[in-house]
PDB file of C-alpha atoms in Angstrom:
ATOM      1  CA  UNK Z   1     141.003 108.914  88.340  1.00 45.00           C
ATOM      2  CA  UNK Z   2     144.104 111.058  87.768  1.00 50.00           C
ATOM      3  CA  UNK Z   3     145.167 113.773  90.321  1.00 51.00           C
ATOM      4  CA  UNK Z   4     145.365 117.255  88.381  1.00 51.00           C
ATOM      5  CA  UNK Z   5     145.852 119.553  91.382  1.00 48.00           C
ATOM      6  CA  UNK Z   6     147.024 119.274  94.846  1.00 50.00           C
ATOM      7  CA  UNK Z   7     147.698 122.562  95.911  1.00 45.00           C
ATOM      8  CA  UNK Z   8     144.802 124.249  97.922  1.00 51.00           C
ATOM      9  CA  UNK Z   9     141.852 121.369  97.525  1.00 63.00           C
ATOM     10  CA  UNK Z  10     142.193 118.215  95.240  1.00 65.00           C
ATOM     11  CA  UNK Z  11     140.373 118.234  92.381  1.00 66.00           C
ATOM     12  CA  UNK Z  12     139.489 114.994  90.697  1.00 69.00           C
ATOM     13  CA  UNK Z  13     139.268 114.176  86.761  1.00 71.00           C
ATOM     14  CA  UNK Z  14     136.402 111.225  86.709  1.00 81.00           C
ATOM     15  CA  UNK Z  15     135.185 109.130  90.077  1.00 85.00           C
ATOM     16  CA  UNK Z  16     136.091 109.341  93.595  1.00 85.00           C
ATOM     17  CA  UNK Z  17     136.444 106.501  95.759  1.00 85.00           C
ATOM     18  CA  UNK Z  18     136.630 106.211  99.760  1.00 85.00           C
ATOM     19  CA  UNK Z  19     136.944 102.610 100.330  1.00 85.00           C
ATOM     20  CA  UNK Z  20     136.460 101.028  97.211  1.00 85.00           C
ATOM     21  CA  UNK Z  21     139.040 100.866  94.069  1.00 85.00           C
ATOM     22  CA  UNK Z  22     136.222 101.107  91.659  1.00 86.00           C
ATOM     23  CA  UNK Z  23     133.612 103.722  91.997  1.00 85.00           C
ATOM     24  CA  UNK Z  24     130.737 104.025  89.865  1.00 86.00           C
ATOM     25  CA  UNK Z  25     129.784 107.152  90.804  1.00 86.00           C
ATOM     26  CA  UNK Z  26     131.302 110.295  90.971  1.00 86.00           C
ATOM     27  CA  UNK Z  27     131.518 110.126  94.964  1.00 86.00           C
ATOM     28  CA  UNK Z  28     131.309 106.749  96.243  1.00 85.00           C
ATOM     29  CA  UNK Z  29     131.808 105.905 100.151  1.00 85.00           C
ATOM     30  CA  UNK Z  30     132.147 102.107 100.780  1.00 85.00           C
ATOM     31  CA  UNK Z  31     132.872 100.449 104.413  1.00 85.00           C
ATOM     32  CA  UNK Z  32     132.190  96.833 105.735  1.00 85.00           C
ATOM     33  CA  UNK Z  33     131.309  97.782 109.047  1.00 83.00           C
ATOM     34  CA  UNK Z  34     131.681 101.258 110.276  1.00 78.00           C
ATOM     35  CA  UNK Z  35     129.490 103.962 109.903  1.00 69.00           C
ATOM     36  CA  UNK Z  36     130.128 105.170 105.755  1.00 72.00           C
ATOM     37  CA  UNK Z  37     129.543 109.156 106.344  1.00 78.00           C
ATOM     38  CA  UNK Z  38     130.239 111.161 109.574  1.00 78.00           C
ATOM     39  CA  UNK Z  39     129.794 114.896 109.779  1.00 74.00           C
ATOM     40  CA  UNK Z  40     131.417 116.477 113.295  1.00 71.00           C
ATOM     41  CA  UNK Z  41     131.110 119.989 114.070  1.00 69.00           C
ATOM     42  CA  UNK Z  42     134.038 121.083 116.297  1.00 66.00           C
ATOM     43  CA  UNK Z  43     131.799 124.027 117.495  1.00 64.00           C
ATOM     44  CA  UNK Z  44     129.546 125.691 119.610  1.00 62.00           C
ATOM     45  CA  UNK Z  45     126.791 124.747 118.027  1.00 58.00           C
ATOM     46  CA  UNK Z  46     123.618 126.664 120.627  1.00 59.00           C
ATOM     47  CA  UNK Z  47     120.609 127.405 118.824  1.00 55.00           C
ATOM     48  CA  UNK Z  48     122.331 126.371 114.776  1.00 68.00           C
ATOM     49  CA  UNK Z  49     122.981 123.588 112.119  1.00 71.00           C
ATOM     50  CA  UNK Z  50     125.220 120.981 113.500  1.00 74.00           C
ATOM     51  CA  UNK Z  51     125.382 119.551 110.161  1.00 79.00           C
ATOM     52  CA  UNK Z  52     123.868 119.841 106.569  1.00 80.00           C
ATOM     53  CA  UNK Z  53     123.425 118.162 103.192  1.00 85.00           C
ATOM     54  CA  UNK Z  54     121.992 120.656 100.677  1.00 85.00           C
ATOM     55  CA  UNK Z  55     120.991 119.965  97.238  1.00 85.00           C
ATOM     56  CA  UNK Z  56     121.892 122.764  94.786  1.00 83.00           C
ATOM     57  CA  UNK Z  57     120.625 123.013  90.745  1.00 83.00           C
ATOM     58  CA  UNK Z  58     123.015 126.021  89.545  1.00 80.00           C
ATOM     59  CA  UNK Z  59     124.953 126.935  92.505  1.00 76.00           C
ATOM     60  CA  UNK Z  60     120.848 127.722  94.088  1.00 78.00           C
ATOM     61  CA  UNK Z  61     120.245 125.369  97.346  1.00 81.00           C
ATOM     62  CA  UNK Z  62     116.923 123.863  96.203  1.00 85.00           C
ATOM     63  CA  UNK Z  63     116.378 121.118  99.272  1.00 86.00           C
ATOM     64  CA  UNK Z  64     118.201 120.833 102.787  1.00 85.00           C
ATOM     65  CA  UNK Z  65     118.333 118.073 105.219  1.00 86.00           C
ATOM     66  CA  UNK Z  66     119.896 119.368 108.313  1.00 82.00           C
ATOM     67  CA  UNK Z  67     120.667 118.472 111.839  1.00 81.00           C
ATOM     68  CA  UNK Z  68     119.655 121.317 114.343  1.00 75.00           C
ATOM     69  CA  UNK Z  69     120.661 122.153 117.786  1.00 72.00           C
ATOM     70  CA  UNK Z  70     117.579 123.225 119.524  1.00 66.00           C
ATOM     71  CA  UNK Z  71     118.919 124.340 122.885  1.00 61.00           C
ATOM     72  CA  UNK Z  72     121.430 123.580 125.109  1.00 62.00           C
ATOM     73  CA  UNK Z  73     122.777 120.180 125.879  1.00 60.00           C
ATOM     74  CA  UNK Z  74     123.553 116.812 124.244  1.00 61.00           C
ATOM     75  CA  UNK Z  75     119.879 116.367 123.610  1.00 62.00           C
ATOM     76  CA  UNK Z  76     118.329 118.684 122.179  1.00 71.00           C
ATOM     77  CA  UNK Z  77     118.848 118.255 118.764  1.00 79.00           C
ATOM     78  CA  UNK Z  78     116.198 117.293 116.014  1.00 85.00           C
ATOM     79  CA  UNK Z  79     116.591 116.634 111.715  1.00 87.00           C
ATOM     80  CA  UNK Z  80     114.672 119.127 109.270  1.00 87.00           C
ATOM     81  CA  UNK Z  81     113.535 119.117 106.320  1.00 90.00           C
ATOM     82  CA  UNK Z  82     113.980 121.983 104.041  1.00 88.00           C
ATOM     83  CA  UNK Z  83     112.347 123.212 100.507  1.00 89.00           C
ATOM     84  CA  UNK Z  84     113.048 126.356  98.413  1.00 86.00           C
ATOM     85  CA  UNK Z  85     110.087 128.093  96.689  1.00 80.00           C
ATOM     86  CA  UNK Z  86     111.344 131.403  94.929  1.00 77.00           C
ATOM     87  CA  UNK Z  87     114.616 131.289  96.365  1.00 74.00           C
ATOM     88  CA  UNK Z  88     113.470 130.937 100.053  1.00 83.00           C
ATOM     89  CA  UNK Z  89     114.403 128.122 101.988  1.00 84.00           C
ATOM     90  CA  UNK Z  90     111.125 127.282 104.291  1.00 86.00           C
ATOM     91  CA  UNK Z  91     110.778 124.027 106.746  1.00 86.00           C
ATOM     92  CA  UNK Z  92     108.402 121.364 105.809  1.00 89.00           C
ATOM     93  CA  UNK Z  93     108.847 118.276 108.202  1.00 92.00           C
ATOM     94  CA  UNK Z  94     110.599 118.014 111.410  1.00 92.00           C
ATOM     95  CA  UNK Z  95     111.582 114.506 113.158  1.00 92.00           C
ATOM     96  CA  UNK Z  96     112.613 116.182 116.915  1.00 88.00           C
ATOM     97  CA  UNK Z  97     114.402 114.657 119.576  1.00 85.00           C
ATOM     98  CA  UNK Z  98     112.199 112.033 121.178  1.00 87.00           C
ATOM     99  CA  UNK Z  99     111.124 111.219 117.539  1.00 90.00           C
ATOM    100  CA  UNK Z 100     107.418 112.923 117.120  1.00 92.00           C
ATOM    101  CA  UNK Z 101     106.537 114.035 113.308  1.00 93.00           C
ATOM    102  CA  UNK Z 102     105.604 117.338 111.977  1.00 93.00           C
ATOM    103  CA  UNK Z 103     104.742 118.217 108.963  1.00 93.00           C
ATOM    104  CA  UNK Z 104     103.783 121.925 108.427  1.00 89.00           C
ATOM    105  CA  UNK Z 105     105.151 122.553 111.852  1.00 89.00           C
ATOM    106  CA  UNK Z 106     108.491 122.849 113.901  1.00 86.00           C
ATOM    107  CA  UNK Z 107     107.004 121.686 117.134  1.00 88.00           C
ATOM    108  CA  UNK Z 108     105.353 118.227 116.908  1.00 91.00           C
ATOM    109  CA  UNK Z 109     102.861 118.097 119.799  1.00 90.00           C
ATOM    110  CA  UNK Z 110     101.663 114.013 119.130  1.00 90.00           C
ATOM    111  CA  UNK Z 111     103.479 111.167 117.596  1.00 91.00           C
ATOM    112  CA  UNK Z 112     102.536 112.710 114.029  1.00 91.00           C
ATOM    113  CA  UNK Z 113     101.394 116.774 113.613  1.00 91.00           C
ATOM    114  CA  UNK Z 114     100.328 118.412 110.712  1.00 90.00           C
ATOM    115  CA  UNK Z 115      99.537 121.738 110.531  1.00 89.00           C
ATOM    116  CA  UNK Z 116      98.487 123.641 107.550  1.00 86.00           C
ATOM    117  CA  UNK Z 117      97.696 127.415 106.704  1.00 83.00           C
ATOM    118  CA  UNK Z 118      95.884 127.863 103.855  1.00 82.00           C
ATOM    119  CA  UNK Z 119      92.507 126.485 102.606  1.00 78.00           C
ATOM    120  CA  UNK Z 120      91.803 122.903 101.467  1.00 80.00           C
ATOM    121  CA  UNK Z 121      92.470 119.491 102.821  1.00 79.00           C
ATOM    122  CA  UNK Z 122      95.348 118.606 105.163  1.00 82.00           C
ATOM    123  CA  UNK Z 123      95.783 115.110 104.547  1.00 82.00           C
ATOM    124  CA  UNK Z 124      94.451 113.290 100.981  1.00 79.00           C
ATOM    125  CA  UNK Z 125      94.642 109.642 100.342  1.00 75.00           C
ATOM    126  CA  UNK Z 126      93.815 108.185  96.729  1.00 74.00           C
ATOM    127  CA  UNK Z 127      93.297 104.624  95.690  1.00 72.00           C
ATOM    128  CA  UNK Z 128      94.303 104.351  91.514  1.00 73.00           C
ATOM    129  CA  UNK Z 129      92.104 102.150  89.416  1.00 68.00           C
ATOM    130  CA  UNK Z 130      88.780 102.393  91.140  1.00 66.00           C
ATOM    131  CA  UNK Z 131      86.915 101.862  88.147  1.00 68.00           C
ATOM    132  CA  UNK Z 132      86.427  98.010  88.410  1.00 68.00           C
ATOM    133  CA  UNK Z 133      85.180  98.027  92.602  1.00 69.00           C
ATOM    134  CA  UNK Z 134      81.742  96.441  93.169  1.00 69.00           C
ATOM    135  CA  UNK Z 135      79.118  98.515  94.775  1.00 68.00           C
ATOM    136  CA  UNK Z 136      79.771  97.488  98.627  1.00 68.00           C
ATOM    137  CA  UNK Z 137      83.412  97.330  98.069  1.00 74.00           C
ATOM    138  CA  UNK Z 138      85.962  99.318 100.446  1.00 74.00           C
ATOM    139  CA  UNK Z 139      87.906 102.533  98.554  1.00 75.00           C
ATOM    140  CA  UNK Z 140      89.592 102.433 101.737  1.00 77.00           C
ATOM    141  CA  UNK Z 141      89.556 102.891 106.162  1.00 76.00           C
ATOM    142  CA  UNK Z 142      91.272 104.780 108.826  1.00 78.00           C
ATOM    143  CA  UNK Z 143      91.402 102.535 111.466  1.00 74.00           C
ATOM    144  CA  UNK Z 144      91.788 104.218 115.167  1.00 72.00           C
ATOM    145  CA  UNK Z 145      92.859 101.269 117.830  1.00 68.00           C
ATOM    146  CA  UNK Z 146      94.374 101.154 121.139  1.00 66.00           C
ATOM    147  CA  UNK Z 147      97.326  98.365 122.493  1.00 63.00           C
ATOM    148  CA  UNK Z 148      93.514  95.631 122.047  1.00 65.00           C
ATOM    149  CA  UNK Z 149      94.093  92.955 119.874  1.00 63.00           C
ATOM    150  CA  UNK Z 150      91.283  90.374 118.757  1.00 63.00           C
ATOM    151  CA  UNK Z 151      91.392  86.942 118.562  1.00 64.00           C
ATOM    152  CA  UNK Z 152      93.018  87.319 115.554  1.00 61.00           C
ATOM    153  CA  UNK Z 153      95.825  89.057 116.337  1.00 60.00           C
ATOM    154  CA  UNK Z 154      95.318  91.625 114.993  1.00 62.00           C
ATOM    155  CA  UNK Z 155      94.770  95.299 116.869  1.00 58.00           C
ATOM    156  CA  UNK Z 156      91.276  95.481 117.499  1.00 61.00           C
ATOM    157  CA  UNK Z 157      89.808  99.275 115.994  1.00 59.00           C
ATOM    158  CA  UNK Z 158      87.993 101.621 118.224  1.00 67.00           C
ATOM    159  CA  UNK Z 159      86.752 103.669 115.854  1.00 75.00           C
ATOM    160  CA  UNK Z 160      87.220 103.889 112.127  1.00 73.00           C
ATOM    161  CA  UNK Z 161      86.334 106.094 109.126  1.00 80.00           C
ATOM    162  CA  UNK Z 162      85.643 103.669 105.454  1.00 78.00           C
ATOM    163  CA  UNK Z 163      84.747 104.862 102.183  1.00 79.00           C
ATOM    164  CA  UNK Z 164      82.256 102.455 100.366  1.00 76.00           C
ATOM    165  CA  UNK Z 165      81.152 102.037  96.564  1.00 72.00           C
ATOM    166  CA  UNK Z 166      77.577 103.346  96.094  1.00 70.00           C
ATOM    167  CA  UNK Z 167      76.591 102.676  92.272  1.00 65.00           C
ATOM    168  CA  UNK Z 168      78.452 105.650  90.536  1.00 64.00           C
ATOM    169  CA  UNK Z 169      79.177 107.606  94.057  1.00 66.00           C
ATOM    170  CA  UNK Z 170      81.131 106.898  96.879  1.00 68.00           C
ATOM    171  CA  UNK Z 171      80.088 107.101 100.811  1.00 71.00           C
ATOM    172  CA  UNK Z 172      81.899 107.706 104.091  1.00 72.00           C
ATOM    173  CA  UNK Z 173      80.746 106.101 107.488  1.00 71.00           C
ATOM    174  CA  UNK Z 174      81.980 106.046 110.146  1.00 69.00           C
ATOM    175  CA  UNK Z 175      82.283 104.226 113.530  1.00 68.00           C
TER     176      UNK Z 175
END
């Protein structure tokens, strides 16, 4: 890659390279041990992003992933998720500090929280190529279990939720 200005910001005809002679993209960061990327914001940073990696189509931010200070303190910092729809950013999934899930929320109040406010389902799961199950056979479970485990091994499930070929239908039950 050849230099072609050095005055006020470098700008770079072809690949860039951190650690590596050979890049094959256009910014490549390469290390054999150390962390590759570090962002460190020399700021007070109450209540904003620490740090941020946006994703732009046309100079328009389209996704974010950023690192937010929540509060006050060393630990009070959790990593969001952003979208854009019509030009406005708006939160979709939050990991916070002691590492509970929300999706559809900014406050996780269980290990995993979704939230949702408009009509239809909150969570859908789909099995592909259903057309060859057996009456009888499983489309699928949700299997609710505690810390139990059978004699097996495996976690023993206090409750569970299966859907179940019924000639050209399908039926829940539940346990």
């Amino acid at each position: 890659p050849s230099l072609e200005n050095q005055h006020g910001g470098a700008i770079f005809n072809g690949n860039v390279g951190i650690g590596t002679t050979n890049p094959s993209t256009m910014l490549e960061l390469y290390s054999t041990g150390a962390p590759v990327l570090s962002f460190n914001r020399n700021a007070d940073v109450e209540a904003s992003d620490i740090a941020r990696i946006d994703f732009q189509a046309k100079d328009i931010v389209r996704t974010s992933i950023r690192t937010k200070c929540i509060g006050t303190g060393e630990d009070t910092t959790d990593l969001r998720f952003y979208t854009s729809n019509v030009g406005s950013m708006s939160q979709q999934m939050v990991i916070d500090k002691v590492g509970k899930d929300g999706i559809g929320t900014s406050e996780p109040s269980t290990e995993l929280t979704m939230q949702k406010t408009n009509a239809g389902p909150v969570i859908t799961l789909q099995r592909e190529d259903t057309d060859d199950l057996a009456v009888g056979s499983s489309l699928g479970m949700i299997s609710f279990s505690g810390n139990e485990t059978d004699t097996m091994g495996a976690y023993a499930a206090a409750a569970y939720i299966e859907a179940q070929a019924v000639g050209d239908s399908w039926t829940a039950t539940a346990n």
